[in-house]
PDB file of C-alpha atoms in Angstrom:
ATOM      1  CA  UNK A   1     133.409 239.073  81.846  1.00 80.00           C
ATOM      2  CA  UNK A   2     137.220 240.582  80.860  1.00 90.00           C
ATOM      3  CA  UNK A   3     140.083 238.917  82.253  1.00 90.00           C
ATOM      4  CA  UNK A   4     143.697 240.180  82.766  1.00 92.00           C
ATOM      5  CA  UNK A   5     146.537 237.544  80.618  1.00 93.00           C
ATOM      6  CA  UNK A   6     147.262 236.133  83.329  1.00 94.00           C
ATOM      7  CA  UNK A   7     143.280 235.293  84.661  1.00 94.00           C
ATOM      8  CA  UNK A   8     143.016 234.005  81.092  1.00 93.00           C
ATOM      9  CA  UNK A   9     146.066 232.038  81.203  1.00 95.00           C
ATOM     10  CA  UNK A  10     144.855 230.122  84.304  1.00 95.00           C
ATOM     11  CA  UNK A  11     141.057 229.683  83.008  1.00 95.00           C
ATOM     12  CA  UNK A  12     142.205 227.736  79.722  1.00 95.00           C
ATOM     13  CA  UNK A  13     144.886 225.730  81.382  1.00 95.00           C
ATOM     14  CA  UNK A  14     147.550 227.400  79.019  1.00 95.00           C
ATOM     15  CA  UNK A  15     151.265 230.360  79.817  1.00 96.00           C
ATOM     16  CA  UNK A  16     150.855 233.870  78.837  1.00 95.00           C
ATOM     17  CA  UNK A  17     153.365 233.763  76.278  1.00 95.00           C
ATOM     18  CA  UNK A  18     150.738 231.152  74.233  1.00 95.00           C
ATOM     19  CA  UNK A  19     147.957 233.700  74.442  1.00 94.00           C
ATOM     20  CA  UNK A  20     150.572 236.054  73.164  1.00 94.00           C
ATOM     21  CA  UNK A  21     151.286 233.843  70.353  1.00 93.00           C
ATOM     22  CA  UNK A  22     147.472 233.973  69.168  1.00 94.00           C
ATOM     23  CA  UNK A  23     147.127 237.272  69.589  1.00 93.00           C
ATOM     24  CA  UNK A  24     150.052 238.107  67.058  1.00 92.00           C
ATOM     25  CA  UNK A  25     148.380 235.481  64.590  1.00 90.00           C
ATOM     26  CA  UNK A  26     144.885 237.166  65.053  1.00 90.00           C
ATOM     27  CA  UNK A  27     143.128 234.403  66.521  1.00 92.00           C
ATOM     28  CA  UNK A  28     142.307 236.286  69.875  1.00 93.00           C
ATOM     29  CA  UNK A  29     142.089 240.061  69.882  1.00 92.00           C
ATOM     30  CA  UNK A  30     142.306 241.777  73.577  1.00 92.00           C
ATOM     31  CA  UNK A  31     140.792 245.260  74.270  1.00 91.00           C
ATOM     32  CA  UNK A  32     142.700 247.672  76.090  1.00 89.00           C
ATOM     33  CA  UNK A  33     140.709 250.350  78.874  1.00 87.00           C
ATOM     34  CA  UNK A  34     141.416 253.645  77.930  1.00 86.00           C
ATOM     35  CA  UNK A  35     140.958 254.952  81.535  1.00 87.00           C
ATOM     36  CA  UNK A  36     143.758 252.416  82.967  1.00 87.00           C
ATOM     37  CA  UNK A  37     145.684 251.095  79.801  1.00 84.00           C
ATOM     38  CA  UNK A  38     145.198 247.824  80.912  1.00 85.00           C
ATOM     39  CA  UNK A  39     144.551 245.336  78.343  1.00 87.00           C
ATOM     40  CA  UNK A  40     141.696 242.760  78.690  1.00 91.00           C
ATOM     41  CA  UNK A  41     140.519 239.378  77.431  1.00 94.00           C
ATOM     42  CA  UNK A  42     136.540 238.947  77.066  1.00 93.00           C
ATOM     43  CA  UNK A  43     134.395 235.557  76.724  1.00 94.00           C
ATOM     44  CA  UNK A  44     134.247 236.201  72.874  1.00 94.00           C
ATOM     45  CA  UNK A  45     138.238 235.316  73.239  1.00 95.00           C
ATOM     46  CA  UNK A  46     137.272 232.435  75.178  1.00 95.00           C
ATOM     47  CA  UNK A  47     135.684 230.847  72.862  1.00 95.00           C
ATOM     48  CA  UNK A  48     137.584 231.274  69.794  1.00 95.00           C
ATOM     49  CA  UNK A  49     140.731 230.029  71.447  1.00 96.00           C
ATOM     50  CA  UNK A  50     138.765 227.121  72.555  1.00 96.00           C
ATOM     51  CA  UNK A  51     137.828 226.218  69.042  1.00 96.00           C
ATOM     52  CA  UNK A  52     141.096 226.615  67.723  1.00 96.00           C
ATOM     53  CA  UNK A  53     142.764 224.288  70.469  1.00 95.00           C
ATOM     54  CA  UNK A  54     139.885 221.944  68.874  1.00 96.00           C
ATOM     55  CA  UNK A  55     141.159 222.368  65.491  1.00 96.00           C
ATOM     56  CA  UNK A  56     144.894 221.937  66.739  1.00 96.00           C
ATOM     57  CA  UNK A  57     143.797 218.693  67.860  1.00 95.00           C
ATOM     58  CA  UNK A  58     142.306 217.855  64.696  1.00 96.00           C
ATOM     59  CA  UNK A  59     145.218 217.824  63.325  1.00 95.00           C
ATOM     60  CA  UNK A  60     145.051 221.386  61.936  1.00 96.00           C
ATOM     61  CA  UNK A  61     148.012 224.034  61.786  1.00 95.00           C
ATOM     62  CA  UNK A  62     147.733 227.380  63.296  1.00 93.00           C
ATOM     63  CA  UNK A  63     147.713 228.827  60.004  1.00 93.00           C
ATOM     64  CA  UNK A  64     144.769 226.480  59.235  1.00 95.00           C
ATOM     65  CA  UNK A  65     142.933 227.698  61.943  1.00 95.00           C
ATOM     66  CA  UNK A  66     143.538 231.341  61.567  1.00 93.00           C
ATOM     67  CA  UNK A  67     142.015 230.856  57.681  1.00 94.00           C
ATOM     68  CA  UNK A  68     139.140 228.444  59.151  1.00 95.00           C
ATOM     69  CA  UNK A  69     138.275 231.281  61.951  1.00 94.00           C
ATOM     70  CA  UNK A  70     138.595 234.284  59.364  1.00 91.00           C
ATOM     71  CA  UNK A  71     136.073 232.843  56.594  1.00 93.00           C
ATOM     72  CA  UNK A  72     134.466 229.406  58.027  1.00 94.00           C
ATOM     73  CA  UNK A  73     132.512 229.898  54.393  1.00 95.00           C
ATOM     74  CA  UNK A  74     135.491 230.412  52.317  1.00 95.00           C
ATOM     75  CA  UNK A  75     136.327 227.841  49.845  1.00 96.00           C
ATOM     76  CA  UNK A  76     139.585 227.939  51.420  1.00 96.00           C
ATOM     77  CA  UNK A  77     138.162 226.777  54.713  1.00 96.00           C
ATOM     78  CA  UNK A  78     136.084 223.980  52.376  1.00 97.00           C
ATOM     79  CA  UNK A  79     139.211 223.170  51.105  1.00 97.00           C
ATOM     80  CA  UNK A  80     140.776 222.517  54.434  1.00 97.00           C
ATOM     81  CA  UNK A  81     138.323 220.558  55.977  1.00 97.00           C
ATOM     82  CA  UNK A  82     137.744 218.495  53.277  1.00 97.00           C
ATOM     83  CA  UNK A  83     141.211 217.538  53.208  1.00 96.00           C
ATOM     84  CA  UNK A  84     141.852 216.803  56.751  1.00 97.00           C
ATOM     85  CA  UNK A  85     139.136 214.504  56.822  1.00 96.00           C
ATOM     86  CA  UNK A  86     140.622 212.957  53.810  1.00 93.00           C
ATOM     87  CA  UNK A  87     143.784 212.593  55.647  1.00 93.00           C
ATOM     88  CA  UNK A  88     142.564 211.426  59.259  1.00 94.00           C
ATOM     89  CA  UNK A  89     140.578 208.699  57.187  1.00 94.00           C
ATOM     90  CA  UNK A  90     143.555 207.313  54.974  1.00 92.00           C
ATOM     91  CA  UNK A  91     144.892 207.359  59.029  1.00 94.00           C
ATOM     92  CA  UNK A  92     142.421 205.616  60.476  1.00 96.00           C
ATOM     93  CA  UNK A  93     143.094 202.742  57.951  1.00 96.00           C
ATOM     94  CA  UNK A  94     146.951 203.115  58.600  1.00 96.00           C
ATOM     95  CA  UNK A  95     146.194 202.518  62.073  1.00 96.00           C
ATOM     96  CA  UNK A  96     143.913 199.598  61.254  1.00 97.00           C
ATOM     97  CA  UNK A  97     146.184 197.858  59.125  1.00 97.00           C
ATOM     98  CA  UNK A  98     148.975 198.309  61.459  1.00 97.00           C
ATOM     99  CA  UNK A  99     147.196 196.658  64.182  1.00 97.00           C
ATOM    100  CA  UNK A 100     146.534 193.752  61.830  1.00 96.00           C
ATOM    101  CA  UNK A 101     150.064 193.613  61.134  1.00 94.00           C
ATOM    102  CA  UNK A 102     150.713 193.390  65.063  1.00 95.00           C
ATOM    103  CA  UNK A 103     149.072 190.862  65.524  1.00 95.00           C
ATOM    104  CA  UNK A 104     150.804 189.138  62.927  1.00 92.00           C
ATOM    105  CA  UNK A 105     154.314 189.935  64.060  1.00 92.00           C
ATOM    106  CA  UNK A 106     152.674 187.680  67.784  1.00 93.00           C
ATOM    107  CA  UNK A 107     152.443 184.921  65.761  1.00 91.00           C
ATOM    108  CA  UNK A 108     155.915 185.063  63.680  1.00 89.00           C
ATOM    109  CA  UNK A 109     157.870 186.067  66.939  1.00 90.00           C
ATOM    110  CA  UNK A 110     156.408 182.980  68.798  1.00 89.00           C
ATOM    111  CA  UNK A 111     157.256 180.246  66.155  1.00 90.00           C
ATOM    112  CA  UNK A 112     160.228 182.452  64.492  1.00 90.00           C
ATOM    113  CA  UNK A 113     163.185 180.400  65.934  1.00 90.00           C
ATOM    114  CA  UNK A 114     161.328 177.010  65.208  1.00 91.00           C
ATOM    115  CA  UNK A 115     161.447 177.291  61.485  1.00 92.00           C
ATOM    116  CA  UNK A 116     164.284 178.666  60.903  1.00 93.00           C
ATOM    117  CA  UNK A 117     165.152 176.206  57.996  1.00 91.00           C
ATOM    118  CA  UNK A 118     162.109 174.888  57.229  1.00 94.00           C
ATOM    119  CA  UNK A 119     160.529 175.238  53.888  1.00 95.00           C
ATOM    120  CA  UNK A 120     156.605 175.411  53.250  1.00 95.00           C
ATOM    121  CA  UNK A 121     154.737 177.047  49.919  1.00 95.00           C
ATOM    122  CA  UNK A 122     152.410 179.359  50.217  1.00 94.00           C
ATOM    123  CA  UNK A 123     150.180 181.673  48.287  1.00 96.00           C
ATOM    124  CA  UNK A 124     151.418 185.968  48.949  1.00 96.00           C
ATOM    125  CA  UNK A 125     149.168 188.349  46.866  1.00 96.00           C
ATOM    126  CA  UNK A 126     150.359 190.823  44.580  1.00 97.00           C
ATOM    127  CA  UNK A 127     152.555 193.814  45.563  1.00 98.00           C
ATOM    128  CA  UNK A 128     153.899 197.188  44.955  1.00 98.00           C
ATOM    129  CA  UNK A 129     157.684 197.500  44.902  1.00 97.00           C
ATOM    130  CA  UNK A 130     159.887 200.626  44.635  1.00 95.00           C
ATOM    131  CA  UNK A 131     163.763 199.639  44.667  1.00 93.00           C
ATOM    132  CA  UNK A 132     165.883 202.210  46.482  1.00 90.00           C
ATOM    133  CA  UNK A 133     169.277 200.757  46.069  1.00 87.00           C
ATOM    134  CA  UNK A 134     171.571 197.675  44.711  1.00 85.00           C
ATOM    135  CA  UNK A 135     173.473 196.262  47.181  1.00 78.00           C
ATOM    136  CA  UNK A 136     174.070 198.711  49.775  1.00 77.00           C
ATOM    137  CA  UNK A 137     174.758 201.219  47.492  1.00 82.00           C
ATOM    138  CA  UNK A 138     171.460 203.775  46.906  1.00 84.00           C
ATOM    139  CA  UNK A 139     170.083 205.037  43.622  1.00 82.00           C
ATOM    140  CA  UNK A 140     171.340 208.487  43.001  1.00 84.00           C
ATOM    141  CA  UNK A 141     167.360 209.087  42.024  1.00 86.00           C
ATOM    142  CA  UNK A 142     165.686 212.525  42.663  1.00 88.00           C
ATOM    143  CA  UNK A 143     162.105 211.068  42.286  1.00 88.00           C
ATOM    144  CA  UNK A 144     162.851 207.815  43.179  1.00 88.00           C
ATOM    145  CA  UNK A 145     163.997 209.208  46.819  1.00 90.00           C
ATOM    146  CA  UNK A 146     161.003 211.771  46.696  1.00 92.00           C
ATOM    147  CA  UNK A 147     158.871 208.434  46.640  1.00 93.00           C
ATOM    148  CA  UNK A 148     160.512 206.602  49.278  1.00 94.00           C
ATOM    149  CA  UNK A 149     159.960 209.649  51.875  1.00 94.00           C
ATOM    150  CA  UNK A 150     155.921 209.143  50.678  1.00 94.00           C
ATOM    151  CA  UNK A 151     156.192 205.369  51.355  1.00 96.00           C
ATOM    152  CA  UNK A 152     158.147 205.648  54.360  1.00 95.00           C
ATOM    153  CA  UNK A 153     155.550 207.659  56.273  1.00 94.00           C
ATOM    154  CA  UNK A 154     153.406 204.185  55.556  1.00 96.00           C
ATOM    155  CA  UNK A 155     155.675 202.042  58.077  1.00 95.00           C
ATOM    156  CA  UNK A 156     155.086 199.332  58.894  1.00 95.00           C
ATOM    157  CA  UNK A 157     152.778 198.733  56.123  1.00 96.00           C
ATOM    158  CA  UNK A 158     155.189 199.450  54.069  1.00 97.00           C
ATOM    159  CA  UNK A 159     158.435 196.875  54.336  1.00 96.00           C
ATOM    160  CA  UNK A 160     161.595 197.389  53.446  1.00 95.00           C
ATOM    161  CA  UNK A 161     162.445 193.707  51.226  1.00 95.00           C
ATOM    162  CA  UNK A 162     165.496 192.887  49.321  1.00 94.00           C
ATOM    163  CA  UNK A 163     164.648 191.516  46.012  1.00 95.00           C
ATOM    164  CA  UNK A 164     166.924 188.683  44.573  1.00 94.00           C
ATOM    165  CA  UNK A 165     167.881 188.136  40.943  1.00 94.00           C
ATOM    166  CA  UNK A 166     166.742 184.879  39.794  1.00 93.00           C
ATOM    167  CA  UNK A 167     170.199 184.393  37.627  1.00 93.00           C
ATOM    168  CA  UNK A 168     171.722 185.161  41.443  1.00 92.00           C
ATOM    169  CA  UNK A 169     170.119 181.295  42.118  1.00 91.00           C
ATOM    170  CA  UNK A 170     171.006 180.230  39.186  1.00 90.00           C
ATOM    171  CA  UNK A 171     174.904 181.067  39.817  1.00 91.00           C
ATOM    172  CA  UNK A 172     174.490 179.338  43.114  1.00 89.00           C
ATOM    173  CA  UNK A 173     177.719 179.912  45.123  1.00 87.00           C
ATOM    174  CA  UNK A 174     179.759 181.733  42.221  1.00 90.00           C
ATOM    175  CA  UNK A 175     180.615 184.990  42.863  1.00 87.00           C
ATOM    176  CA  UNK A 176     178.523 187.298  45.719  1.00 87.00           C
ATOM    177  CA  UNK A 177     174.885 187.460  46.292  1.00 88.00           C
ATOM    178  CA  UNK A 178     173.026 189.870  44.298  1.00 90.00           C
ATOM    179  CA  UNK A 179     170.123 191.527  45.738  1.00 91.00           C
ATOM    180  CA  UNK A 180     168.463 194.980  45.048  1.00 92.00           C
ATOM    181  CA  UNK A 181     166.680 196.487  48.972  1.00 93.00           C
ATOM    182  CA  UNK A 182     163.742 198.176  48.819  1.00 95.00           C
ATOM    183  CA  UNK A 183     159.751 199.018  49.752  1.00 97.00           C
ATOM    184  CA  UNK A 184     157.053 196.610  49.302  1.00 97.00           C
ATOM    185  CA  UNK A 185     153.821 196.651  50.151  1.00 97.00           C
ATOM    186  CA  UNK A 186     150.587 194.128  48.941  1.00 97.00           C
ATOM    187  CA  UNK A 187     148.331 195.795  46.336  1.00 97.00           C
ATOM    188  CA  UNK A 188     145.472 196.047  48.281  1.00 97.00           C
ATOM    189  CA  UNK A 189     146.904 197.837  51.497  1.00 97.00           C
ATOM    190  CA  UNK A 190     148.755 200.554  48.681  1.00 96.00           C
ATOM    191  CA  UNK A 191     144.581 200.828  47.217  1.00 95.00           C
ATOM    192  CA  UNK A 192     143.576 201.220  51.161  1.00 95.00           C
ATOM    193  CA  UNK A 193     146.214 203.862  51.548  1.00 94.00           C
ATOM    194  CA  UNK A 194     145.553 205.278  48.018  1.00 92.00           C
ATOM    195  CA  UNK A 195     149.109 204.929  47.010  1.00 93.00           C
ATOM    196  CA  UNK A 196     149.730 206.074  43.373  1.00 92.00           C
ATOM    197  CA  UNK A 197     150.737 203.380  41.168  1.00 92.00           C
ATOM    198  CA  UNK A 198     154.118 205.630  39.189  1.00 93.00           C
ATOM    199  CA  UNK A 199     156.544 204.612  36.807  1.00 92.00           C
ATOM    200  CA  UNK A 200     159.230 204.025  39.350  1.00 92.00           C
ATOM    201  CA  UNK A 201     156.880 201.130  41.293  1.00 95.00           C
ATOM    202  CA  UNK A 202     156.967 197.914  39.681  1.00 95.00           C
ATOM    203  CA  UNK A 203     154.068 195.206  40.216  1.00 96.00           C
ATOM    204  CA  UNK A 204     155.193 192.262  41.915  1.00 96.00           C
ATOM    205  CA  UNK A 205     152.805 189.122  41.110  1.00 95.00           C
ATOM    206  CA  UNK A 206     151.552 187.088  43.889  1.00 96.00           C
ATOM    207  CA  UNK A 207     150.775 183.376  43.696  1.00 96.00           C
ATOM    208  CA  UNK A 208     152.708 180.869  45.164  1.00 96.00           C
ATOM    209  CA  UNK A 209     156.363 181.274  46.801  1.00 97.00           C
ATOM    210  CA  UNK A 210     158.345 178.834  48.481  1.00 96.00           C
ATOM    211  CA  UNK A 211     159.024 180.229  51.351  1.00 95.00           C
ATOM    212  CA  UNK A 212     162.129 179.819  54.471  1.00 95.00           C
ATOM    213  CA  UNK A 213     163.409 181.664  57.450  1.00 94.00           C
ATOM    214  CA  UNK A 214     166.972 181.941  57.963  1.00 91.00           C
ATOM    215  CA  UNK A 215     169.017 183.182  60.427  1.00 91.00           C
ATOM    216  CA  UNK A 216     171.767 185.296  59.856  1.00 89.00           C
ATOM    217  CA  UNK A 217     174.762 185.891  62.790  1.00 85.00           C
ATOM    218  CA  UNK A 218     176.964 189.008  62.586  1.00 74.00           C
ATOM    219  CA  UNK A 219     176.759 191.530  60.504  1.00 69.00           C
ATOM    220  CA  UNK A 220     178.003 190.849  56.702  1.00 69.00           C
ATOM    221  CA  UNK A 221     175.632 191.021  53.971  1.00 71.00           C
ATOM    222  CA  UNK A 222     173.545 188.255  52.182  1.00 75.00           C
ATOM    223  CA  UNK A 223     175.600 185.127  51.508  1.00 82.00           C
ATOM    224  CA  UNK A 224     174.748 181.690  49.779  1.00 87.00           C
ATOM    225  CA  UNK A 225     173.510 179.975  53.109  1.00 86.00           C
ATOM    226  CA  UNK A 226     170.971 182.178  52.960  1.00 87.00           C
ATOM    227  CA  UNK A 227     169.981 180.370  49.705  1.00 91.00           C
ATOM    228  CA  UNK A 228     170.524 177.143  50.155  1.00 90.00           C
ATOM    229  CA  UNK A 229     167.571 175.936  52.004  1.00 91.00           C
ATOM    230  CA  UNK A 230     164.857 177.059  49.533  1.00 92.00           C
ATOM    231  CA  UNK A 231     166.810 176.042  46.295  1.00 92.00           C
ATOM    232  CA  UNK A 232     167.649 172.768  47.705  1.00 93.00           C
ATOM    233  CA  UNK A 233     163.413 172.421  48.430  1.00 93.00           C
ATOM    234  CA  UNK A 234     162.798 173.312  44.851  1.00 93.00           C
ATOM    235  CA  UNK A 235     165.131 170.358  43.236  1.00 92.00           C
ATOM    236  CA  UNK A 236     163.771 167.929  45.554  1.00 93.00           C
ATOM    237  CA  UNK A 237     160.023 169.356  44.452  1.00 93.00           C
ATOM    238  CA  UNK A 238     161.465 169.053  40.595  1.00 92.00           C
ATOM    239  CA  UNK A 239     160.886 172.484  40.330  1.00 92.00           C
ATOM    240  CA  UNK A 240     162.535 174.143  37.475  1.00 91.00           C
ATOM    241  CA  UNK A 241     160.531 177.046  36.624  1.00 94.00           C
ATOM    242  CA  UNK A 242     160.772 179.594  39.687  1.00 95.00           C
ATOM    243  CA  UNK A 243     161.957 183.766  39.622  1.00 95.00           C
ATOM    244  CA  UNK A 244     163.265 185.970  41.736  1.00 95.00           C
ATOM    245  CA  UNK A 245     163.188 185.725  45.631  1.00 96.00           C
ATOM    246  CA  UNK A 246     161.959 188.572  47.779  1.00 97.00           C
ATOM    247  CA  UNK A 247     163.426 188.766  51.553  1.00 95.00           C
ATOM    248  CA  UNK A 248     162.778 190.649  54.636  1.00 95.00           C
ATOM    249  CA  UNK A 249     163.558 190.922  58.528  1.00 93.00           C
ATOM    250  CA  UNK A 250     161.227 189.465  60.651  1.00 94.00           C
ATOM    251  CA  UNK A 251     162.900 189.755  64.254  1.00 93.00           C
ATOM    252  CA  UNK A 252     166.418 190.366  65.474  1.00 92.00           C
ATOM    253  CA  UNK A 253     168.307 189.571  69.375  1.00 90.00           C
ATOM    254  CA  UNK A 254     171.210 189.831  70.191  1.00 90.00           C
ATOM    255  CA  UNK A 255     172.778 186.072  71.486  1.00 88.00           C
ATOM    256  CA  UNK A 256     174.003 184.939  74.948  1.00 89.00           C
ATOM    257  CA  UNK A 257     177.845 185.513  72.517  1.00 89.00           C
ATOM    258  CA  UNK A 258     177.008 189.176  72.544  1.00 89.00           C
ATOM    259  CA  UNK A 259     176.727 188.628  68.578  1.00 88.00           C
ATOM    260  CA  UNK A 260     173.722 189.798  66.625  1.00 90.00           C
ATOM    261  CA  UNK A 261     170.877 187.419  64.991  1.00 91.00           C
ATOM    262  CA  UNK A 262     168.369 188.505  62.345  1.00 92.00           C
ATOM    263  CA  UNK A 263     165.777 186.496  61.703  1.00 94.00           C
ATOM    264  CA  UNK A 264     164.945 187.063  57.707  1.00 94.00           C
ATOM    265  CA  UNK A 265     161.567 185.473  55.434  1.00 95.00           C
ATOM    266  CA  UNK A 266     162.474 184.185  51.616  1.00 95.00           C
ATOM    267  CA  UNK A 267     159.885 183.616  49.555  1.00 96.00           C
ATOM    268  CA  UNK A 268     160.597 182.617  45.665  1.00 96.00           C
ATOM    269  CA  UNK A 269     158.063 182.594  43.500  1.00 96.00           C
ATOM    270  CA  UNK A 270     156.950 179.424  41.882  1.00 96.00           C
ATOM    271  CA  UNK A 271     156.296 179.611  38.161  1.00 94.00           C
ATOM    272  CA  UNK A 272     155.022 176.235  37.466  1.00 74.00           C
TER     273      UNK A 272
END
């Protein structure tokens, strides 16, 4: 069977100017009639454009499939395959773990507004951190911002949380609130994931944190308010031994005022 670009166009559900395309790549290869000039697609076209498109949806580039159609033996093609699956694996737990996480941002937006300002301990597990800036000011760091891109494409596994100086509590209401943003994300998920452990990430321990949510109205940075709550908890607890504080955004609306409301967790970690 030979079909004309256009009777090819309409069998695979695809324009002319993609068949085009795959001819110029060398995925298809028309024949042209001598007696007419016409050119002509055959079945063996067909097929190879059909398992190309099934390549393309496994997540393949063109240029992938023109090397996987050219030498399906190659060690290049090995190569390929090998790490796709690799890659739609380490996506399939992304997608698991993100679900998980869903389900746990039902639970904080249902009870988020209720405690606000209430202060319970609890045990987080260990963590991965890479700090990407102090203040709002970022780290003028090549590989440090190289890393961030990798951890970024791990959202929202990945979260971005401000860390807190533990002399910043200990200087309670002197000066301005210290606090160094970056990505976090619990050992285990970055071992799911098969996040590399470099010099620029820096274990945080788990174990237990007292923990808060606070609300914050407008749009100014972190100020002692923010503070108060947990620090006040860990006098009346007698707790002197306790280290830096690690903060994130759980939810954010915007009030019947017009003004804007984040929602943020504090945990600080208990050393005693």
């Amino acid at each position: 069977m030979n079909y004309t670009i256009h009777e090819m166009a309409r069998l695979l559900g695809v324009a002319p100017h993609t068949l085009r395309y795959y001819e110029k790549i060398g995925i298809i290869r028309p024949w042209t009639d001598k007696t007419n000039g016409y050119r002509y697609y055959s079945v063996v076209d067909t097929r190879r454009f059909n398992l190309c498109r099934a390549l393309r949806a496994a997540g393949f580039s063109l240029e992938d499939c023109r090397v996987l159609l050219s030498d399906p033996q190659g060690a290049e093609s090995a190569a390929l395959l090998q790490k796709q699956e690799e890659e739609l694996s380490k996506q399939a737990i992304l997608a698991q773990l993100t679900a998980r996480q869903l389900r746990h941002m039902q639970e904080v937006f249902g009870r988020v507004e209720e405690n606000v300002g209430q202060i319970w301990q609890e045990h987080l597990p260990d963590a991965w951190r890479l700090t990407i800036a102090e203040g709002e000011t970022p780290l003028k760091d090549p590989q440090k911002e190289q890393e961030k891109q990798q951890w970024l494409e791990y959202l929202p596994i990945v979260r971005w949380v401000s860390r807190i100086p533990h002399e910043t509590f200990c200087r309670y209401g002197q000066g301005r609130v210290e606090y160094a943003p970056g990505l976090m994300i619990s050992a285990e998920d970055a071992g799911a994931l098969s996040i590399p452990q470099t010099p620029q990430v820096e274990f945080v321990p788990g174990g237990e944190y007292a923990c808060t949510i606070w609300r914050q109205v407008g749009r100014g940075p972190f100020d002692w308010d923010s503070l108060r709550e947990p620090l006040a908890w860990l006098r009346q607890q007698k707790i002197s031994a306790f280290g830096e504080g690690y903060s994130t955004i759980l939810a954010s609306r915007v009030n019947e005022a017009g003004r804007v409301e984040n929602y943020h967790f504090l945990g600080v970690r208990i050393l005693e």
